[in-house]
mmCIF file of C-alpha atoms in Angstrom:
data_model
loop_
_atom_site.group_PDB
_atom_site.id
_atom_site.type_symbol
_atom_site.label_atom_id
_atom_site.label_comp_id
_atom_site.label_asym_id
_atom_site.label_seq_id
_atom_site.Cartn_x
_atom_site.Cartn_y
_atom_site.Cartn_z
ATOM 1 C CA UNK A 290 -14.392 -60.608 40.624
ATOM 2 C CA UNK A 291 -15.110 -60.323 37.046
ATOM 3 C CA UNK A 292 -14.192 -56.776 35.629
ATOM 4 C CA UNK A 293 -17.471 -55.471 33.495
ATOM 5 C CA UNK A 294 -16.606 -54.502 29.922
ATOM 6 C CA UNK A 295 -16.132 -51.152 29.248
ATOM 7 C CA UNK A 296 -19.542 -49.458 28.432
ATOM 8 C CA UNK A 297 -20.964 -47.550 25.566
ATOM 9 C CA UNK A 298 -20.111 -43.835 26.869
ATOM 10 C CA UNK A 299 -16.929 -44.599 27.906
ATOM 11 C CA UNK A 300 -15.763 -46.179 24.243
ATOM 12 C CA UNK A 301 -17.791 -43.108 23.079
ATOM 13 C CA UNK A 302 -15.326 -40.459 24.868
ATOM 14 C CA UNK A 303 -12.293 -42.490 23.729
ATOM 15 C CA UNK A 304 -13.448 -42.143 20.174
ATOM 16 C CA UNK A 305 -14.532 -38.316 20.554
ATOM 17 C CA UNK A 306 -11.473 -37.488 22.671
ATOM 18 C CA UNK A 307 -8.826 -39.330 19.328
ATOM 19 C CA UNK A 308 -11.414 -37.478 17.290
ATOM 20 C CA UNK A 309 -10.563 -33.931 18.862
ATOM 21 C CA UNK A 310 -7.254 -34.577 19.039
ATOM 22 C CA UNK A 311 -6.872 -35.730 15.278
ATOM 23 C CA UNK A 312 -8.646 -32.109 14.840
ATOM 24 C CA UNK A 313 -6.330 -30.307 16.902
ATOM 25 C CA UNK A 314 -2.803 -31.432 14.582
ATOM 26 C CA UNK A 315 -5.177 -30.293 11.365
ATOM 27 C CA UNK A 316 -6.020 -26.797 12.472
ATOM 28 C CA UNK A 317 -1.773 -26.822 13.804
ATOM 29 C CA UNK A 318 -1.032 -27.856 10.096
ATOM 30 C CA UNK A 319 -3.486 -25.131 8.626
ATOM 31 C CA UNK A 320 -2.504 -22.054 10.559
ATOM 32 C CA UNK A 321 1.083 -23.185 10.276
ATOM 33 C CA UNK A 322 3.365 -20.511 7.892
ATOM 34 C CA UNK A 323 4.878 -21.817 5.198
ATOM 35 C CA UNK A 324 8.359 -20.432 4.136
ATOM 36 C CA UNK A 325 6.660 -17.723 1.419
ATOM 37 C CA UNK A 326 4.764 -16.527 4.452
ATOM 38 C CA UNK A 327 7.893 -15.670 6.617
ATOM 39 C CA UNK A 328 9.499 -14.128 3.606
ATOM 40 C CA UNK A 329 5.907 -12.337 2.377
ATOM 41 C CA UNK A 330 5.201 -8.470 3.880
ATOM 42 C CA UNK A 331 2.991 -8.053 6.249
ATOM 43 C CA UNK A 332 0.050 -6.372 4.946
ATOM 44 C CA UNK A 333 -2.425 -3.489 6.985
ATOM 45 C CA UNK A 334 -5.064 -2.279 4.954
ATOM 46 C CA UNK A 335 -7.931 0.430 4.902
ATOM 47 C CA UNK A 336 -10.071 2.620 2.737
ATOM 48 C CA UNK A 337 -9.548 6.230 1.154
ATOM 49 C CA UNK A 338 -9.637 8.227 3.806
ATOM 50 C CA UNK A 339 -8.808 6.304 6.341
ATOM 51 C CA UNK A 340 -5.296 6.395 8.646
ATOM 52 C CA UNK A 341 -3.725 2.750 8.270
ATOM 53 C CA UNK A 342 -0.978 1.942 10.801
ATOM 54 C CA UNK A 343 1.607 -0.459 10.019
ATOM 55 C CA UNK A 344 4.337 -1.671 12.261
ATOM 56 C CA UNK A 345 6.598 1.190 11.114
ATOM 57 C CA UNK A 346 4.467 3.837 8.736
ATOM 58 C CA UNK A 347 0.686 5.286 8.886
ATOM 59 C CA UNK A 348 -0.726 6.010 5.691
ATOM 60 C CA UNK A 349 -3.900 8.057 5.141
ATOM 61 C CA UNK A 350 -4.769 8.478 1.055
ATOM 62 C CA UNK A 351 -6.400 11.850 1.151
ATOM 63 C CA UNK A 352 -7.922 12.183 -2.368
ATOM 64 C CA UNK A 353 -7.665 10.842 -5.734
ATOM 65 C CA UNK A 354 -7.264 12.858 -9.249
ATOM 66 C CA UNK A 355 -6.853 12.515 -12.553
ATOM 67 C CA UNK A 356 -4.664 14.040 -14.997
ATOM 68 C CA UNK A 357 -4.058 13.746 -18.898
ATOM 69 C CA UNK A 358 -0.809 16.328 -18.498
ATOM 70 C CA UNK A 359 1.332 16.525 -15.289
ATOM 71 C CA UNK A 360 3.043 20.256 -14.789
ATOM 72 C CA UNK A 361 5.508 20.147 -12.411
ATOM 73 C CA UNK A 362 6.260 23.670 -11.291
ATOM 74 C CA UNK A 363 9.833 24.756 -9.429
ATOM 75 C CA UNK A 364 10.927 27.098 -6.922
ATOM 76 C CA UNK A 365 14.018 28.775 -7.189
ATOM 77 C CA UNK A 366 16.925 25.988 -6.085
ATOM 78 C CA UNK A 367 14.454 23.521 -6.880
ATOM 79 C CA UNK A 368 15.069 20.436 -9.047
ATOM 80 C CA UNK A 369 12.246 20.206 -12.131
ATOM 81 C CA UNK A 370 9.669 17.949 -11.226
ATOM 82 C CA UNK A 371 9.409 16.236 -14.417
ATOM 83 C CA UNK A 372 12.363 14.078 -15.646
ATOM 84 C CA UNK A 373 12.593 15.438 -18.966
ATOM 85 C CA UNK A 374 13.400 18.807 -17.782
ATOM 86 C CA UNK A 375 16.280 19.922 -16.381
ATOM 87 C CA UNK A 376 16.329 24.188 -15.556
ATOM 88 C CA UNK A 377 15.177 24.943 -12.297
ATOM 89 C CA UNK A 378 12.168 27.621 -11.712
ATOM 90 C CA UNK A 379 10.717 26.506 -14.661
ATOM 91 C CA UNK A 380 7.422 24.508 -15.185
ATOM 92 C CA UNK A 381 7.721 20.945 -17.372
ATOM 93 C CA UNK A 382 5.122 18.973 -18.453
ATOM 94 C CA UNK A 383 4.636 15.531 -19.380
ATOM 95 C CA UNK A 384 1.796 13.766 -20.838
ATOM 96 C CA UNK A 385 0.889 9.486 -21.134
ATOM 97 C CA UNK A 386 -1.110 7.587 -23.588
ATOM 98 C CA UNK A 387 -2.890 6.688 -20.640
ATOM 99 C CA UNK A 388 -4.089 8.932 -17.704
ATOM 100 C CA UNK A 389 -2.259 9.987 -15.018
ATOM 101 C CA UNK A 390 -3.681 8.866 -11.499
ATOM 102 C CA UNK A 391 -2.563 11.249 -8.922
ATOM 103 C CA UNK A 392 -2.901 10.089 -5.253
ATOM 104 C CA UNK A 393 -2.610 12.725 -2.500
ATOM 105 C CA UNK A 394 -1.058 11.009 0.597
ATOM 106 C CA UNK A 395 -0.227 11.543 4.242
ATOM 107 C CA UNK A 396 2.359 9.786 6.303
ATOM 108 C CA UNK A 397 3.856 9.574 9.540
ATOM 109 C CA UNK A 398 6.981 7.177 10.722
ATOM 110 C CA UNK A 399 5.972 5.220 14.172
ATOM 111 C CA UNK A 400 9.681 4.905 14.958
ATOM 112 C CA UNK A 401 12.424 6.599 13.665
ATOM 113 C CA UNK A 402 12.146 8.780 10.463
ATOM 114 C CA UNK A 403 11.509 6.997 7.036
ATOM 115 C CA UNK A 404 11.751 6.719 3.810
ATOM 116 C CA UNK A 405 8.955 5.806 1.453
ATOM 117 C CA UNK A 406 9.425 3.339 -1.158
ATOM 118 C CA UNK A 407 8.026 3.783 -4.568
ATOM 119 C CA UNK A 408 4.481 2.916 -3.965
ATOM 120 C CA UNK A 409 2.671 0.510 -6.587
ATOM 121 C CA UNK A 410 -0.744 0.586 -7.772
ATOM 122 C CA UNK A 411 -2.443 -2.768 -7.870
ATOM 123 C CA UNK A 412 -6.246 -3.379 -10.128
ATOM 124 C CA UNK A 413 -8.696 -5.961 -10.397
ATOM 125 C CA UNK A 414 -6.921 -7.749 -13.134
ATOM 126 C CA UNK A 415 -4.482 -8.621 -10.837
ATOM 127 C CA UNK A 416 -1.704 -6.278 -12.824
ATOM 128 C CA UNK A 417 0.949 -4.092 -10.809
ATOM 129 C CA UNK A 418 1.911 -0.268 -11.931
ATOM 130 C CA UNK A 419 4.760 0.897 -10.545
ATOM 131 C CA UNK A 420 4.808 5.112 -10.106
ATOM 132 C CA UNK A 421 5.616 6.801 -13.109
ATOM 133 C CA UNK A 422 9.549 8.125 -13.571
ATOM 134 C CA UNK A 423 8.247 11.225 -15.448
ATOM 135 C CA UNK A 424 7.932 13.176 -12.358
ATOM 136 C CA UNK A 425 10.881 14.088 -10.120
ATOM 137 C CA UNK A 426 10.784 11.881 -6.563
ATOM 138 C CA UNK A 427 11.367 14.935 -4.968
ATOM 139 C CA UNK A 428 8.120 16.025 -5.430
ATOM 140 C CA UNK A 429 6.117 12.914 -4.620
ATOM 141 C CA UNK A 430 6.031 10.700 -1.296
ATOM 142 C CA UNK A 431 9.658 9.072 -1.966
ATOM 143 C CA UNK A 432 11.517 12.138 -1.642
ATOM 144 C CA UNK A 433 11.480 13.956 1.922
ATOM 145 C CA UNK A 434 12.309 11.508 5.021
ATOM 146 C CA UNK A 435 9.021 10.977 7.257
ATOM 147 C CA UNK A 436 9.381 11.699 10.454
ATOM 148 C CA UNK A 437 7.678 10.704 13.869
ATOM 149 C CA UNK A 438 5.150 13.061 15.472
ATOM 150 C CA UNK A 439 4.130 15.367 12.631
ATOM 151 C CA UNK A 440 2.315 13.888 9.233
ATOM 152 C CA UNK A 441 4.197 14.302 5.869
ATOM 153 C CA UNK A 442 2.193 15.063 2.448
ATOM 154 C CA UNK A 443 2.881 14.157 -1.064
ATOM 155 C CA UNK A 444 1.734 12.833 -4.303
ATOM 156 C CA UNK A 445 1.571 9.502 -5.633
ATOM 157 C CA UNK A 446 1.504 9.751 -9.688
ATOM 158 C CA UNK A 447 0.970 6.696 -11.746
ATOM 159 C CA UNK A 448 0.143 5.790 -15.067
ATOM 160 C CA UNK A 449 -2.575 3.360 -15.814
ATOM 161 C CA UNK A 450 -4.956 2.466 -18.374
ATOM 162 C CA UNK A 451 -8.494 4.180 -17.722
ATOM 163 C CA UNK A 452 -9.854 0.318 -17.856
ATOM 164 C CA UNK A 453 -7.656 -0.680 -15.232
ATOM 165 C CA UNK A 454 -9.127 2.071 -12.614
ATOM 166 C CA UNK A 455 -12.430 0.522 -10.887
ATOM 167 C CA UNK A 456 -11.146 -1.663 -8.098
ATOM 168 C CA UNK A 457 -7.609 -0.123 -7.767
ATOM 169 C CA UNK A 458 -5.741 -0.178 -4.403
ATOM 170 C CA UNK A 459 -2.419 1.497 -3.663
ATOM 171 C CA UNK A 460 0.382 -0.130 -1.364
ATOM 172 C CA UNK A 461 2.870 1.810 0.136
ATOM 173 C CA UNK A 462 5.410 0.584 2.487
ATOM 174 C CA UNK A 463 9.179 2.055 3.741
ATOM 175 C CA UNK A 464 12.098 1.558 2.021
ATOM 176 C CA UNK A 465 14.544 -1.151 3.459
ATOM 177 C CA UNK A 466 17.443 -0.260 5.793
ATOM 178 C CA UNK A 467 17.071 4.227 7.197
ATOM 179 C CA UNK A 468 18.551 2.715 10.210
ATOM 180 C CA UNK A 469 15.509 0.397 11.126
ATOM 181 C CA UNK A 470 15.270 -2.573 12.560
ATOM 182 C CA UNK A 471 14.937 -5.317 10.289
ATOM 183 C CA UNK A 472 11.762 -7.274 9.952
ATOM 184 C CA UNK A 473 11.084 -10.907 9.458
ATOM 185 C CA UNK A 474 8.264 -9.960 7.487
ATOM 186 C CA UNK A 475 8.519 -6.195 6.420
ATOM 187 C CA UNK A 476 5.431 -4.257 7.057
ATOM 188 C CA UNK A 477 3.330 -2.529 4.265
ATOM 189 C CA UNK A 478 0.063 -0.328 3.853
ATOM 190 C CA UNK A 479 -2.619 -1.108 1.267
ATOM 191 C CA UNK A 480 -5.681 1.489 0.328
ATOM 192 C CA UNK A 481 -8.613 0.415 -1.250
ATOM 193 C CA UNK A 482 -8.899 3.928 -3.586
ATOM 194 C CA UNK A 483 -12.780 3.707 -3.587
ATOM 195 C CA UNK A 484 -13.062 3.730 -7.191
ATOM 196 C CA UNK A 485 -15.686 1.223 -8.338
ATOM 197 C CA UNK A 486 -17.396 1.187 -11.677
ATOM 198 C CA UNK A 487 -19.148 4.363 -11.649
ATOM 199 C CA UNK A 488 -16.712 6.135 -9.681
ATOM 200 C CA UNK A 489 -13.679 5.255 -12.050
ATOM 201 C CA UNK A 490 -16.112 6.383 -14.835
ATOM 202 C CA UNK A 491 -16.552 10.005 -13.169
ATOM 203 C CA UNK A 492 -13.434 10.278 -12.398
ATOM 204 C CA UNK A 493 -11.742 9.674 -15.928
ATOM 205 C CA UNK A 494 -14.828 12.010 -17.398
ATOM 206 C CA UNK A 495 -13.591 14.774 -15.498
ATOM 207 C CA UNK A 496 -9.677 14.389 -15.880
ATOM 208 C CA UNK A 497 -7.666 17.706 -15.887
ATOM 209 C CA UNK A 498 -6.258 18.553 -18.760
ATOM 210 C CA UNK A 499 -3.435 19.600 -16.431
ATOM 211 C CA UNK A 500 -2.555 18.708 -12.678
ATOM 212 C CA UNK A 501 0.046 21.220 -11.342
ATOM 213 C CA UNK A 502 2.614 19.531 -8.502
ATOM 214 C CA UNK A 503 3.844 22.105 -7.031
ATOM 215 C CA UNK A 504 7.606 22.295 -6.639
ATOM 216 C CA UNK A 505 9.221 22.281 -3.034
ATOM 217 C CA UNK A 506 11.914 24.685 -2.072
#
């Protein structure tokens, strides 16, 4: 008996079922990392306000000021908060040619206790500000260990060009090693400040003339 040729359907599902297949290895290719992306961070990220949890850090930015002079005042015992001074229980100040963006944050370790990097502001233009060196670490987010169960607050302080403020985001993320384990990708928190056009505008309008730290015993 004569075997009738295959009909149109079935050459149909042949085609659609190489077709699918075919589609199947290009979506593999596409969602497949590349070396940079095993080697990248790991990026969680949120809005001002809100508490961003990482794989080993939550981050909440609390508020945002702004600050032509920085004062850095010391308790007794206390290290100066402001590099160029060196007595303690003294106030220094130092001043930028720029402003002084001051970034109150929270933290909290989801592990074991943690240290905070130096966090890095990151604009619109795509340019990276590192936190200043003219105030004293201990005084800012870098300096105490953050601990699990209870939050941690300090300061973020940068210095950036009023232009560069609308659109700025902070990242924050923990230092490598304080006994952690280590990450293919390390894990790091990134806060959209809120600061858009107008916002940045008010916000350089009513600068301080000068933002106090306070020193911590």
């Amino acid at each position: 008996m004569v075997r009738p040729a295959p009909g149109r359907w079935r050459r149909l599902g042949g085609l659609l079922a190489g077709a699918a297949l075919a589609a199947t290895a290009v979506a593999a290719q596409s969602f497949a990392f590349s070396r940079d992306d095993h080697s990248g961070p790991l990026t969680w990220t949120g809005g001002l306000g809100e508490t961003v949890t990482a794989s080993r850090i939550s981050v909440r930015a609390e508020g945002v000021h702004a600050a032509r002079t920085i004062e850095a005042g010391t308790s007794p015992g206390a290290s100066s908060g402001v590099s160029s001074g060196t007595s303690s229980g003294t106030a220094q100040r130092a001043t930028t040619k720029g402003i002084f963006l001051v970034v109150d944050l929270a933290a909290t370790s989801t592990r074991v206790p943690q240290r905070i990097a130096p966090p890095v502001l990151l604009t619109e233009s795509g340019r990276r500000y590192a936190a200043t060196d003219k105030v004293n670490g201990d005084l800012t987010i870098t300096g105490p260990f953050i601990q699990w169960g209870w939050w941690t607050r300090r300061v973020a302080v940068f210095e950036v060009p009023p232009a560069e403020l609308a659109g700025a985001r902070i990242v924050v993320h923990p230092q490598e090693g304080n006994g952690a384990l280590i990450e293919p990708s390390a894990p790091e928190v990134e806060i959209d400040l809120g600061l858009d056009e107008a916002a940045a505008a008010r916000l350089v309008s009513t600068a301080k003339d000068v933002h106090t730290l306070a020193g911590k015993p």
